[in-house]
Amino acid sequence: MLALVSPALLVILALIVLPVGWLAWQSIYHDGFTLENYRRVFTEDIYWRSFALTFEISLAVTLIALLLGYPVAYLANSLPKGWSILILSLVVLPFWTSVLVRAYAWLALLQRTGVINQFLRYLDVISEPLALVHNTFGTVVATVHILLPFMVLPLYATMQKIPGDLMQAGASLGASPSLTFMRVFLPLSLPGVLAGCTMVFVLCLGFYITPELLGGGRTVMVSMLVSRNVELYNQFGAASAVAVVLLLSVLAIFFVVSRFISLDRVLGQK
């Protein structure tokens, strides 16, 4: 048995255990054991602001993705199979395009001379271009677009498992469609909501390219903090400490979520 699983264990050791272990070691060792890097993370304002901004943006992105993704998943689940395939194909289609390309596309759309500002000025809705990019707004819009499939797909998978007979039974008992939806369908779809929200929130915590391009240097998320510690200040220890804290935050989120729903479901294995 050990011989069979040895290759898999070696891969896990080489690709996960050793890199994470080296990351943790760099965060506590600099000419000897030190907790200075963690002291900076937990006491300096720049780190607190960056973590707070990252969690705020991740929460906003998750809520917006849920508001947009739930109707899309519900529509795909309700329509005949051909239409469902078409809707899901449109949702998955952006996966075939690089995240960098999609971020630049949003940059072109939202900039002061972009399509949206030009269109609004053409309609005389605005007299001066709106600040739609190089700020938190642009970062949230582009991130929602990129992460939306991670909300729609778990929702659709959960809705597919809800028996259609339950909705018909509610209607046969005199309940209106809206009441049947609120009392029957929505509660049964909550595991998909939790799975989708967890996926989007956790992925957003580590986003780098989109806030780097759309934030314009004003929206400094945690991933950018790691990058700047390495590229600008050559502080590998500080960058490692930030990465370790972020990793522990993600593990804590998964631990809390696992109290309510199986992680296999969140990770798409069921």
Short mmCIF file of N, CA and C in Angstrom, two decimals, residues 107-118 121 129-130:
data_model
loop_
_atom_site.label_atom_id
_atom_site.label_comp_id
_atom_site.label_asym_id
_atom_site.label_seq_id
_atom_site.Cartn_x
_atom_site.Cartn_y
_atom_site.Cartn_z
N LEU A 107 -9.73 47.56 -18.17
CA LEU A 107 -8.99 48.82 -18.10
C LEU A 107 -9.33 49.70 -19.30
N ALA A 108 -9.43 49.08 -20.47
CA ALA A 108 -9.78 49.84 -21.68
C ALA A 108 -11.22 50.34 -21.63
N LEU A 109 -12.10 49.55 -21.04
CA LEU A 109 -13.52 49.94 -20.98
C LEU A 109 -13.77 51.06 -19.97
N LEU A 110 -13.07 50.99 -18.82
CA LEU A 110 -13.41 51.88 -17.70
C LEU A 110 -12.57 53.14 -17.62
N GLN A 111 -11.50 53.25 -18.40
CA GLN A 111 -10.64 54.42 -18.27
C GLN A 111 -11.37 55.69 -18.70
N ARG A 112 -10.76 56.84 -18.45
CA ARG A 112 -11.43 58.12 -18.69
C ARG A 112 -11.83 58.29 -20.14
N THR A 113 -11.04 57.75 -21.06
CA THR A 113 -11.38 57.84 -22.48
C THR A 113 -11.94 56.52 -22.99
N GLY A 114 -12.41 55.68 -22.07
CA GLY A 114 -12.91 54.36 -22.45
C GLY A 114 -14.33 54.41 -23.01
N VAL A 115 -14.82 53.24 -23.38
CA VAL A 115 -16.12 53.14 -24.05
C VAL A 115 -17.25 53.64 -23.15
N ILE A 116 -17.22 53.29 -21.87
CA ILE A 116 -18.33 53.64 -20.99
C ILE A 116 -18.41 55.15 -20.78
N ASN A 117 -17.28 55.78 -20.48
CA ASN A 117 -17.29 57.24 -20.30
C ASN A 117 -17.65 57.96 -21.59
N GLN A 118 -17.15 57.47 -22.72
CA GLN A 118 -17.48 58.11 -24.00
C GLN A 118 -18.97 57.99 -24.29
N ARG A 121 -20.97 60.33 -22.02
CA ARG A 121 -20.83 61.73 -22.47
C ARG A 121 -21.60 61.96 -23.77
N PRO A 129 -15.53 62.99 -17.43
CA PRO A 129 -15.37 61.52 -17.28
C PRO A 129 -15.42 61.08 -15.83
N LEU A 130 -16.07 59.96 -15.59
CA LEU A 130 -16.15 59.40 -14.25
C LEU A 130 -14.86 58.64 -13.92
#
